[in-house]
Coordinates of C-alpha atoms in Angstrom, one line a residue:
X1 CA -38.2 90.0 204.0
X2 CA -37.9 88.1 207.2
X3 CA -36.7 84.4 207.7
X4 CA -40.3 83.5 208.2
X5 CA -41.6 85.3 205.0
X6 CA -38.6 83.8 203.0
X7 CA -39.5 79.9 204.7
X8 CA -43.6 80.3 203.6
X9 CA -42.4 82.0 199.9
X10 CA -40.5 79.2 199.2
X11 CA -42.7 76.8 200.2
X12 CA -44.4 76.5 197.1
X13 CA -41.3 75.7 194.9
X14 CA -40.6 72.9 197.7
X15 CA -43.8 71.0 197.2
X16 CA -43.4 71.6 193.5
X17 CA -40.1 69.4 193.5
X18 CA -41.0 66.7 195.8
X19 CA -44.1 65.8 194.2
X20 CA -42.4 65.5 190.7
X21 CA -39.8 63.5 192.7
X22 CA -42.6 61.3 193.7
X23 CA -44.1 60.9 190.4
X24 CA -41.1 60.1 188.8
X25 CA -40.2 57.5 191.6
X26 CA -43.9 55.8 191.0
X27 CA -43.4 56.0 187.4
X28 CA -40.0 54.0 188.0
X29 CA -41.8 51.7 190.0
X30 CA -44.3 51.0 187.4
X31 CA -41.9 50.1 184.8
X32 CA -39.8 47.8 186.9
X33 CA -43.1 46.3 187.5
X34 CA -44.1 46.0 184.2
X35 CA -41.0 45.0 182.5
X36 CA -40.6 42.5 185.0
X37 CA -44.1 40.8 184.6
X38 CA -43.0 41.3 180.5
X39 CA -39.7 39.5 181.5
X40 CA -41.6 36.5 183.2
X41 CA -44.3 36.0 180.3
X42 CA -41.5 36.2 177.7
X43 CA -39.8 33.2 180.1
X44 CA -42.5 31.1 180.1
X45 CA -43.2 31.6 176.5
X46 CA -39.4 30.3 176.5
X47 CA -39.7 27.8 178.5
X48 CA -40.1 24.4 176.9
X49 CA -43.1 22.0 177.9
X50 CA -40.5 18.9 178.1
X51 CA -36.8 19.2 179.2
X52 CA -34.5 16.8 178.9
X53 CA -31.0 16.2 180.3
X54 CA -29.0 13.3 179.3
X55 CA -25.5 12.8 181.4
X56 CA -23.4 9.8 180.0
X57 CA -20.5 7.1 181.4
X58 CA -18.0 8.7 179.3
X59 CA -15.0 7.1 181.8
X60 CA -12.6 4.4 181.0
X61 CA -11.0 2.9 184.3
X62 CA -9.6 0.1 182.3
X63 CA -9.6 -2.5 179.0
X64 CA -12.3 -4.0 180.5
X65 CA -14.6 -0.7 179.9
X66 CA -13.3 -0.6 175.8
X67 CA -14.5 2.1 173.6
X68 CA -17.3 0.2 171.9
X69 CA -19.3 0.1 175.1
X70 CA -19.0 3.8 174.5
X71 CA -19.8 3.8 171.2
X72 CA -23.3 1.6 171.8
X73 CA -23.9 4.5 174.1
X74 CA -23.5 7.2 171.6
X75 CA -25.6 5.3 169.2
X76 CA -28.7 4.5 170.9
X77 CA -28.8 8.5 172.5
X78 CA -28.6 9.4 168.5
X79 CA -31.7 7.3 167.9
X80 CA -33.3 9.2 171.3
X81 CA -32.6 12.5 170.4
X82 CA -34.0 12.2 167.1
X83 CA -37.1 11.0 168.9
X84 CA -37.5 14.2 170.9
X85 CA -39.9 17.1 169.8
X86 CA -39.0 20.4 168.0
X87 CA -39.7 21.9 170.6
X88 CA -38.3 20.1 173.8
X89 CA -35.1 21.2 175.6
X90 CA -32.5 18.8 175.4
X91 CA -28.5 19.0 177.0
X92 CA -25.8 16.7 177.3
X93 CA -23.3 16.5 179.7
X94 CA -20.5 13.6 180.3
X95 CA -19.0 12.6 183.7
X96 CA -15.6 10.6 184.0
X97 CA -12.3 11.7 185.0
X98 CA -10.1 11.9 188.5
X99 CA -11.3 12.3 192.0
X100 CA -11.9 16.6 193.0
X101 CA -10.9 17.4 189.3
X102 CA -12.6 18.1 186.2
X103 CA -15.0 14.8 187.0
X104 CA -17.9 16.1 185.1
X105 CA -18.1 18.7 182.1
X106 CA -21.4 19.9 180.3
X107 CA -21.1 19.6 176.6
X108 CA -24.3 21.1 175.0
X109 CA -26.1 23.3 177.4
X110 CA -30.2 22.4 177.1
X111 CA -32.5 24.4 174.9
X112 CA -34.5 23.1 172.3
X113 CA -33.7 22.8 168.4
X114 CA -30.3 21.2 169.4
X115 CA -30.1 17.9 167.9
X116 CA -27.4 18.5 165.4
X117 CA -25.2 19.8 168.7
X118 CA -26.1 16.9 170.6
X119 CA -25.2 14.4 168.0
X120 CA -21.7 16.1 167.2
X121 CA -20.9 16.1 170.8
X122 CA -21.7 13.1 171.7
X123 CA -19.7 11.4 168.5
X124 CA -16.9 13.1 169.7
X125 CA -16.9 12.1 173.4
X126 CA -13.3 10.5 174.5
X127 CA -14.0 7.7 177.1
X128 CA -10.9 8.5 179.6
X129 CA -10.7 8.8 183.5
X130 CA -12.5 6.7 186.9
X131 CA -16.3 6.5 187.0
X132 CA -17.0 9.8 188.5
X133 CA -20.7 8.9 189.1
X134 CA -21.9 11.0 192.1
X135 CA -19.8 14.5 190.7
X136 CA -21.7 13.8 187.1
X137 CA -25.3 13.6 189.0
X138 CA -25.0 15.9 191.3
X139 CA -24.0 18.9 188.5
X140 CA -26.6 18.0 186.2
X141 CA -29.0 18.0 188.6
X142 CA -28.0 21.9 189.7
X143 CA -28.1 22.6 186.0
X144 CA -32.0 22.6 186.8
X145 CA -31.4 25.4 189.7
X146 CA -31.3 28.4 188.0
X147 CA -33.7 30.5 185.8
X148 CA -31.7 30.1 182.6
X149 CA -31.8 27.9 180.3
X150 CA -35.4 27.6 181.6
X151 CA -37.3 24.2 182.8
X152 CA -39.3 22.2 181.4
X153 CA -43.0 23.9 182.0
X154 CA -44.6 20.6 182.6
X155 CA -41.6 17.5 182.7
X156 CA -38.2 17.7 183.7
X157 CA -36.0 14.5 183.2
X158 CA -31.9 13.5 184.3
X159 CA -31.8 10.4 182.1
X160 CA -28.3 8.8 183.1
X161 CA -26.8 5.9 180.9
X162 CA -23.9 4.6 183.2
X163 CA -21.9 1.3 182.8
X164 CA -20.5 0.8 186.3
X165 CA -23.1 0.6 189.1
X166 CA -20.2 2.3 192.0
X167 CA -18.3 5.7 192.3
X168 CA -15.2 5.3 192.0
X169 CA -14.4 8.5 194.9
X170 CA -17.1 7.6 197.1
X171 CA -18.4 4.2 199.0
X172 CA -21.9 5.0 197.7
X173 CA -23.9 6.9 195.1
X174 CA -25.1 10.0 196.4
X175 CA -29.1 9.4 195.5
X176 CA -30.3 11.1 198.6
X177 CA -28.0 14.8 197.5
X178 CA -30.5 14.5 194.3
X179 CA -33.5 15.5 196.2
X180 CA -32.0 17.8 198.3
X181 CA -30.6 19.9 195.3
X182 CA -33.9 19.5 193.7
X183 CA -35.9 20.9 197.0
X184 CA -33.2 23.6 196.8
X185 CA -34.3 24.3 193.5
X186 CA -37.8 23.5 193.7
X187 CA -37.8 21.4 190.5
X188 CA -40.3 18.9 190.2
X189 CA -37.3 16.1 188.8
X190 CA -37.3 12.9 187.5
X191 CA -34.7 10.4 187.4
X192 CA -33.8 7.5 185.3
X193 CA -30.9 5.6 185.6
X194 CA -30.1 3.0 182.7
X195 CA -27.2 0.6 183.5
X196 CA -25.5 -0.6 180.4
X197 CA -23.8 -3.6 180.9
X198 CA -23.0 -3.0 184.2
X199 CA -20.9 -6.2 186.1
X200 CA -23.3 -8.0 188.4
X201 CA -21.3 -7.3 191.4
X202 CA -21.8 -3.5 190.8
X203 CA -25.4 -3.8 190.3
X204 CA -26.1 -4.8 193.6
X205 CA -24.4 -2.0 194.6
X206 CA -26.1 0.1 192.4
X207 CA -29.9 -1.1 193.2
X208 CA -29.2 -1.2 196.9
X209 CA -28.3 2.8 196.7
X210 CA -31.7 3.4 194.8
X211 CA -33.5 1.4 196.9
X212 CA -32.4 3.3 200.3
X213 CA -33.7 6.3 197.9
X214 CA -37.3 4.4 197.8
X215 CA -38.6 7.2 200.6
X216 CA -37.5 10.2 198.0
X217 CA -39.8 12.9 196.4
X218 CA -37.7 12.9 193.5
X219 CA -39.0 9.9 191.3
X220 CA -35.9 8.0 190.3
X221 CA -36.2 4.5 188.6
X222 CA -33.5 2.2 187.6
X223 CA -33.1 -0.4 184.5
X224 CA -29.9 -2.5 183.2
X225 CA -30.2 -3.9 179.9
X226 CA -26.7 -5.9 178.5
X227 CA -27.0 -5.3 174.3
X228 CA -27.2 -2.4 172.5
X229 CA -30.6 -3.6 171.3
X230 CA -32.3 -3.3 174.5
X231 CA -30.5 0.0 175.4
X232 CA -31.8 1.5 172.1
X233 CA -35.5 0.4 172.6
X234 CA -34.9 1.6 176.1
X235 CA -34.0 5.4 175.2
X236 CA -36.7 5.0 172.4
X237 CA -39.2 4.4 175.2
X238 CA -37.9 6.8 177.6
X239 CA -38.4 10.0 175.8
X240 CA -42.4 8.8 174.6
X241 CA -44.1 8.4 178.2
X242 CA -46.3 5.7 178.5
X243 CA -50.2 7.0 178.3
X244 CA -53.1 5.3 178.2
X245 CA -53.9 5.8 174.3
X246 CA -50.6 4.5 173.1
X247 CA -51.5 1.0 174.6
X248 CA -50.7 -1.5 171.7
X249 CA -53.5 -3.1 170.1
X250 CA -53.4 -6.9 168.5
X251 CA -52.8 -7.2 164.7
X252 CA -52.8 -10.2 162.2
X253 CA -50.5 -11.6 160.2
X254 CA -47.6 -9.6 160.7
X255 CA -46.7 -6.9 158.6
X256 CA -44.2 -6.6 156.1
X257 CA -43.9 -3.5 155.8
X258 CA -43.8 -3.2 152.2
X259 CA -47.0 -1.8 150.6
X260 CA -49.2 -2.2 153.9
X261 CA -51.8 0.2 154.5
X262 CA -52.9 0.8 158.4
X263 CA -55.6 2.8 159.9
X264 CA -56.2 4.7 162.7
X265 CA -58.5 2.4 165.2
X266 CA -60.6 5.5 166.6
X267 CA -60.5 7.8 163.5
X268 CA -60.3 5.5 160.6
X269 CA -60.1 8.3 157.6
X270 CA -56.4 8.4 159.2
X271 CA -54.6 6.0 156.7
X272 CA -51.3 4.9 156.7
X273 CA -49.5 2.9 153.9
X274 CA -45.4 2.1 154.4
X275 CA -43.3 1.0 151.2
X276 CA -39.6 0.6 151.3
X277 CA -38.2 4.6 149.5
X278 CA -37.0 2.9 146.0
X279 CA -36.7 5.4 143.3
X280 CA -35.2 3.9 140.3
X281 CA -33.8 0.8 141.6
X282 CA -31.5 3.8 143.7
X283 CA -33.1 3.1 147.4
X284 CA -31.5 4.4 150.5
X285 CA -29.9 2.0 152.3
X286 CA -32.7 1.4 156.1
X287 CA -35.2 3.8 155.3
X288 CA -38.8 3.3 155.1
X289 CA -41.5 6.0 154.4
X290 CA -44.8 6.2 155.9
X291 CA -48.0 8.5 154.4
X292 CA -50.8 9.6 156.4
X293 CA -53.8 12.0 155.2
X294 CA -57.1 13.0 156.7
X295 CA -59.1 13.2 154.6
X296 CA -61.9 15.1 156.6
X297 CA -63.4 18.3 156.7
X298 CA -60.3 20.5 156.3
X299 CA -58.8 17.9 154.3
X300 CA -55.4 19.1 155.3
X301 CA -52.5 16.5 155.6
X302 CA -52.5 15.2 159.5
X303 CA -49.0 13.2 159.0
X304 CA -46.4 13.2 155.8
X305 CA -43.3 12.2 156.4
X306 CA -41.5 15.3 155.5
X307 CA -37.5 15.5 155.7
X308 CA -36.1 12.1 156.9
X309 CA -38.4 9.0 156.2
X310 CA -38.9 7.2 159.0
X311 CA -35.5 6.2 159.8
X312 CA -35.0 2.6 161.3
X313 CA -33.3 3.2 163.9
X314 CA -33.2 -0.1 165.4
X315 CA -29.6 -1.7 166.0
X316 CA -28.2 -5.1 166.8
X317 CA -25.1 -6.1 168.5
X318 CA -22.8 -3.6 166.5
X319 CA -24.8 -0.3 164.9
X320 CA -26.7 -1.4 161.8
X321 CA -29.9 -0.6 159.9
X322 CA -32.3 -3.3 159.3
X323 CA -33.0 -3.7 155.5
X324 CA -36.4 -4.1 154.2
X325 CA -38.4 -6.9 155.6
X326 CA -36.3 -8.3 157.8
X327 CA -37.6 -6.3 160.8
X328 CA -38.6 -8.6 163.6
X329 CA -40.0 -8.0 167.2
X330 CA -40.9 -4.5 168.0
X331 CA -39.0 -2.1 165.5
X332 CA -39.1 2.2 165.9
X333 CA -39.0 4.3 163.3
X334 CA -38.5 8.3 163.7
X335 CA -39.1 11.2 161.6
X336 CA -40.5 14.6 160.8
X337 CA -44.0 15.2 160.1
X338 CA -46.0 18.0 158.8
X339 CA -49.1 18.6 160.6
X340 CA -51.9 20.4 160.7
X341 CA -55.4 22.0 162.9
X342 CA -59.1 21.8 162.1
X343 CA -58.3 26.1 161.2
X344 CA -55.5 25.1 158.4
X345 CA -52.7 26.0 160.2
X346 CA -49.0 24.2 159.6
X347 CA -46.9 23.1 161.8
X348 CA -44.4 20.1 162.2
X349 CA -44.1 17.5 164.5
X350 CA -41.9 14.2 165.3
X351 CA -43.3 11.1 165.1
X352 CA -42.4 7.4 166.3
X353 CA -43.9 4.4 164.7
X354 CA -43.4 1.0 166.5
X355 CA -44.5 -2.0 164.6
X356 CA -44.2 -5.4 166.8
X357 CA -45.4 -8.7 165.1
X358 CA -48.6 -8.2 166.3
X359 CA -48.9 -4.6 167.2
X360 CA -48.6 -1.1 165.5
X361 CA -48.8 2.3 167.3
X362 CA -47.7 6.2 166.0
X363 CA -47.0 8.8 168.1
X364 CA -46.5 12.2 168.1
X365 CA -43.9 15.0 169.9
X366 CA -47.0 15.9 171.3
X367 CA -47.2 12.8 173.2
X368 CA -50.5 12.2 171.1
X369 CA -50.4 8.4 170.1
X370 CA -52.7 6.1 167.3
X371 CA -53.5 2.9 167.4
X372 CA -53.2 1.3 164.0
X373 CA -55.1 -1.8 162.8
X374 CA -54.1 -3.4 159.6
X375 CA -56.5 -3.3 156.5
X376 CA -56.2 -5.0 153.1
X377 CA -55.5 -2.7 150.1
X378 CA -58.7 -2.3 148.3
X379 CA -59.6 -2.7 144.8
X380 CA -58.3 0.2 142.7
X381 CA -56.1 1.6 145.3
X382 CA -52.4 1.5 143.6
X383 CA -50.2 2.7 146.4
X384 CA -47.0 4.7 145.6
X385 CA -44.1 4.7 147.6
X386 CA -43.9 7.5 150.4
X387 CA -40.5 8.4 149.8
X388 CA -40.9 9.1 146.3
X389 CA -43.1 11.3 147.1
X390 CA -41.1 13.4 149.3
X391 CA -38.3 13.1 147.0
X392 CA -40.2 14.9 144.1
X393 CA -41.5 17.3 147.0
X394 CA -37.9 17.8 147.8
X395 CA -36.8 17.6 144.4
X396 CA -39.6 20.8 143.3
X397 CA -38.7 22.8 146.1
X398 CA -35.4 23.4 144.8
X399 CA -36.6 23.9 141.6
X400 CA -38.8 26.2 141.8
X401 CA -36.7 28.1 144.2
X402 CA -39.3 28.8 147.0
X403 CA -38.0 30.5 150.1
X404 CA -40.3 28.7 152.4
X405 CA -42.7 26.2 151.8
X406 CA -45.1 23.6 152.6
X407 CA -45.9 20.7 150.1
X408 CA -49.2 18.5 149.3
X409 CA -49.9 16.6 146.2
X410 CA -52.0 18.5 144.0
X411 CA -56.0 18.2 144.5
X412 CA -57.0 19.0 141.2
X413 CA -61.0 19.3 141.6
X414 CA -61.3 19.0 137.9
X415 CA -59.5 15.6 138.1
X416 CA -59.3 14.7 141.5
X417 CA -62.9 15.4 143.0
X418 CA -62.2 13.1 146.0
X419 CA -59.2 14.4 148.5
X420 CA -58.1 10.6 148.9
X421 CA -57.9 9.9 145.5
X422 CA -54.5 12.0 145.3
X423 CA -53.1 8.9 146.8
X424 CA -53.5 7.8 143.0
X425 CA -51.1 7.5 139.8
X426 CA -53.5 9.3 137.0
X427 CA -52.9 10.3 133.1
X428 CA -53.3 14.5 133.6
X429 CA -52.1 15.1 130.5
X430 CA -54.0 13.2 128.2
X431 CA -50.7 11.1 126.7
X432 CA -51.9 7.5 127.7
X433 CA -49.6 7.3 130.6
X434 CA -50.2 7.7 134.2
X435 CA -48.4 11.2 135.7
X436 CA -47.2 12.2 139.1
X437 CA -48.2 15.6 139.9
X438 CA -46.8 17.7 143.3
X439 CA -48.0 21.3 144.1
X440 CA -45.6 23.8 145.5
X441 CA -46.9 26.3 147.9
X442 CA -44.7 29.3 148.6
X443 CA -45.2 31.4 151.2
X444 CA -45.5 35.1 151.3
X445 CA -46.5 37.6 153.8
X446 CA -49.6 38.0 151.6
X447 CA -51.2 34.7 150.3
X448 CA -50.1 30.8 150.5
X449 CA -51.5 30.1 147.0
X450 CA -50.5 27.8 145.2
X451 CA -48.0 29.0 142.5
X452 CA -46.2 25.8 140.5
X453 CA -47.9 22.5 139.4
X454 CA -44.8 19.9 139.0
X455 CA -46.1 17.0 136.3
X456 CA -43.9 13.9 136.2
X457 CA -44.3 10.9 134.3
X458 CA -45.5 8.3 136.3
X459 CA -43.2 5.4 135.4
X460 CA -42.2 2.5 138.1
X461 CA -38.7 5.2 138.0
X462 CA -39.7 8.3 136.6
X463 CA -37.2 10.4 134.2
X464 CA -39.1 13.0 132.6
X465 CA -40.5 16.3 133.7
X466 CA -43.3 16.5 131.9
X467 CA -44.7 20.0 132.6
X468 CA -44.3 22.5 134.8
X469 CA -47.2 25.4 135.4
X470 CA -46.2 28.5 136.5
X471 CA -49.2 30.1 138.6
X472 CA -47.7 32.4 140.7
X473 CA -45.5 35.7 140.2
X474 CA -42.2 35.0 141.4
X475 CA -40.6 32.1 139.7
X476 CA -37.6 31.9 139.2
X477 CA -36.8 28.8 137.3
X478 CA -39.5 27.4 135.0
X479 CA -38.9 23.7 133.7
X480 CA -40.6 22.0 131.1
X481 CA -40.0 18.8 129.2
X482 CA -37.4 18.2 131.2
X483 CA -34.5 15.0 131.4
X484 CA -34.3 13.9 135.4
X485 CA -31.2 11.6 135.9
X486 CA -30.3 9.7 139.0
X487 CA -26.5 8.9 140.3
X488 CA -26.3 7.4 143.9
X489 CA -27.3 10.0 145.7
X490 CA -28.3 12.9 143.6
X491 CA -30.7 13.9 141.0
X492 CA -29.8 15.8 137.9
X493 CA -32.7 18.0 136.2
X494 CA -31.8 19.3 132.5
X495 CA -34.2 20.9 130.1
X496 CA -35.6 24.6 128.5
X497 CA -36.8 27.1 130.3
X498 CA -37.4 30.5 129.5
X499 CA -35.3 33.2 129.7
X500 CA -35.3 37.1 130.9
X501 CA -38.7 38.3 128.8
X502 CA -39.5 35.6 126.9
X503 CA -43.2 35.0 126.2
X504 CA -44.0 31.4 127.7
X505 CA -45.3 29.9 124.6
X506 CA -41.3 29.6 123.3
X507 CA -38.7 29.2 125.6
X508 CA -35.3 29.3 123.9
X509 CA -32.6 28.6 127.4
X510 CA -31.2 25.4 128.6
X511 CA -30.9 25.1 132.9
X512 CA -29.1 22.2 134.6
X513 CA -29.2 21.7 138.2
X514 CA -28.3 18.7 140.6
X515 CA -29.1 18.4 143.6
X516 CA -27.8 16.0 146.5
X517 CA -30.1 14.2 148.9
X518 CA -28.2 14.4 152.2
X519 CA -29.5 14.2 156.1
X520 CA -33.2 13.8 154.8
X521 CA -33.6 16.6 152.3
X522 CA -32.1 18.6 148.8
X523 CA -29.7 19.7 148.7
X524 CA -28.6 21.9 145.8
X525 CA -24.5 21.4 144.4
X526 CA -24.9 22.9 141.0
X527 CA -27.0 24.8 139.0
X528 CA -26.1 26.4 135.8
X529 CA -28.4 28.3 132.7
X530 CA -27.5 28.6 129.4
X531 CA -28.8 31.6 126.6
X532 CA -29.2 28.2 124.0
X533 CA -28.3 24.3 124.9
X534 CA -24.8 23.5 125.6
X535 CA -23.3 21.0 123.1
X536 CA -23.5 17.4 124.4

């Protein structure tokens, strides 16, 4: 065979490998493609709709600066971060320290779900070092540079809380670096500068440098406040943007805030009632409790406060909760909220209520605000505490063991035809004396039916369990007739229950459990069962 025959014969075989060579290079192509265009989707779906960044005055050039200016600090960015939304990104850094060292150090990198991180951190911040101003803006501001942890989708916020208007390494604060890094990065960035007691000397300083900033693209606003008061109400404010709908609307007389019911303005089935949390003459010290239900077409629970009752978290000159009704002014209170759509479907939210002496508003995460008007309690209404309602929520969810949950009070159709009227104390079993009753709901992959109806009595300080109806399959503990004691923070739950194949009609074993209320919820620290009663 000559070279020519042997170049055309192997032709074939040539083509054959440089087209699968091509088909597996297109094939490549197409995956990096796709898996890229899955990599960005899965970013965005990261990425939170509001992030945060809070960068604190954590330096101490001498007496003058003491600790508790610190300390104020630390105490109003607790009440802020509480007031942020599940899911909003939130970091903190600190700045402070010597000239080209270690002048600025991040201590909880941003991402959302981090409260608990934030609060630790910043409790355990050591004031030390020269005001290191310009290092400590300039790295947070390329924490926004990169790709992870991901941006805010819609806001992006440096909120720094300094208490000296100078650097201490340069003549002025670098303002104008903070849009160049943020062109560099193409952030859309705002900054908000809060002076805390800065010296009047340094404020000039401090408002001269913004104001040679005034040309910027990068927003940046500046406020000095001199008590830890104002800087709380500040932070408050700072991380609920003002919008139209949460303008505050005139209300009279002022409110007590003990056994005041509130409606919505625009939606008035929205109602509101607050009641200082006392269970059993055993109240927790600054916390109030605040009960919303809609009862409209999918009469599904719009606002309960869920985990934490509305905390006050307003503070005077040293950090202090305001008892019940001595709240003056504007005072915020935070907390969880369940919440729910038009379609059924739960969710949870954190809300801010601030009630002034002649103004009330609620807002959500969501940056969804009401504006409450004041209404007289109505004959036949008798209004139960909100917090003693989430402590028998609590309280049931522990006892009847459900991995996951969502709560309501029971709407009993044979009793309770109207969804409002759940808001009531009623005599369910027949005995002459009013009842509590809560529903647990615990979810499964297959149904979210109701499976345990909790009856208490419905004392002023209920102490009895007085039935417990098991509905669903997987129980796990079944009370009935059961003692409830209180210590100072706990509950103790003793009584029968059944044990392994007993017929329901007799149950012949004894339970105990106690369970601690601590950081807004139950928390189980014993629980023991018993084939007969133990000897008391």
């Amino acid at each position: 065979m000559t070279g020519e025959q042997m170049l055309v014969a192997s032709t074939p075989g040539h083509r054959s490998r440089r087209t699968w060579w091509l088909g597996a290079t297109a094939t490549v192509v197409v995956l990096a493609l796709l898996l890229a265009g899955a990599g960005l989707i899965g970013y965005r779906m990261r990425a939170p709709e509001h992030r945060i960044d809070f960068l604190l005055d954590a330096s101490m050039p001498d007496e003058a600066h003491n600790r508790l200016g610190l300390e104020d600090v630390v105490q109003a960015l607790s009440g802020a971060v509480q007031n942020v939304g599940d899911s909003d990104a939130v970091s903190l850094r600190r700045f402070g320290g010597s000239c080209g060292t270690a002048e600025s150090e991040l201590l909880v990198q941003s991402k959302a779900g981090n409260r608990d991180q934030i609060l630790a951190a910043a409790a355990a911040i050591e004031p030390r070092g020269q005001a290191t101003l310009n290092a400590g803006i300039e790295a947070a501001v390329r924490e926004f540079s990169g790709y992870f942890p991901p941006r805010g989708r819609k806001i992006n916020e440096l909120v720094v809380v300094t208490r000296h208007g100078s650097d201490a390494c340069n003549d002025k604060v670098g303002l104008h670096e903070v849009e160049r890094l943020a062109k560099q990065a193409k952030v859309d960035l705002r900054l908000r500068i809060v002076g805390y007691q800065v010296p009047p000397s340094e404020r000039t300083s401090l408002t001269s440098d913004v104001a040679d900033s005034s040309t910027s693209t990068t927003p940046i606003s500046l406020q000095f406040v001199n008590d830890a008061q104002q800087l709380h109400k500040l932070l408050q404010h700072i991380t609920i943007p003002d919008l139209p709908e949460a303008a505050l609307i005139e209300v009279a007389p002022p409110p007590t805030l003990l056994g005041e019911a509130w409606v919505d303005k625009e939606q008035p089935d929205y109602v509101i009632t607050f009641a200082d949390n006392g269970l059993g003459g055993k109240a927790i010290k600054g916390t109030f409790g605040a009960y919303v239900r809609d009862p409209g077409p999918s009469g599904c629970l719009e606002f309960v406060d869920y985990t934490s009752a509305l905390n006050v978290s307003e503070v005077y000159e040293r950090p202090s909760f305001i008892p019940a009704g001595e709240a003056t002014n504007t005072t915020f209170y935070t907390g969880i909220a369940r919440r729910c759509d038009a379609s059924g479907k739960k969710s949870t939210t954190r809300v801010q209520l601030s009630v002034g002496d002649q103004s009330a508003t609620l807002c959500e995460s969501t940056r969804k605000c009401h504006e409450l008007a004041r209404v007289e309690q109505q004959e036949g209404w008798t209004w139960r505490t909100a917090r003693q309602v989430d402590w028998w929520d609590e309280l049931g969810a522990y006892i009847t063991d459900c991995a996951s949950d969502f709560w309501e009070d029971s709407q009993l159709k044979d009793v309770i035809p109207d969804p409002t009227e759940d808001l009531l104390i009623k005599d369910l079993t027949g005995d002459g004396q009013a009842d509590l009753v809560v529903q647990a709901r615990c979810i499964t992959g297959a149904s979210t039916w109701p499976q345990h109806t909790m009856i208490f009595d419905g004392a002023a300080a209920p102490t009895r369990l007085k039935l417990l109806l098991n509905i669903g399959p997987n129980t796990d503990i079944i009370l009935a007739d059961s003692d409830v004691r209180f210590g100072q923070d706990e509950v103790t739950v003793e009584g029968a229950t059944w044990g392994p194949g007993e017929p329901t009609c007799c149950p012949t074993w004894w339970v105990t459990g106690t369970y601690r209320w601590s950081q807004g919820k139950f928390v189980r620290t014993a629980r023991e069962r018993y084939s007969s009663p133990p000897d008391i």
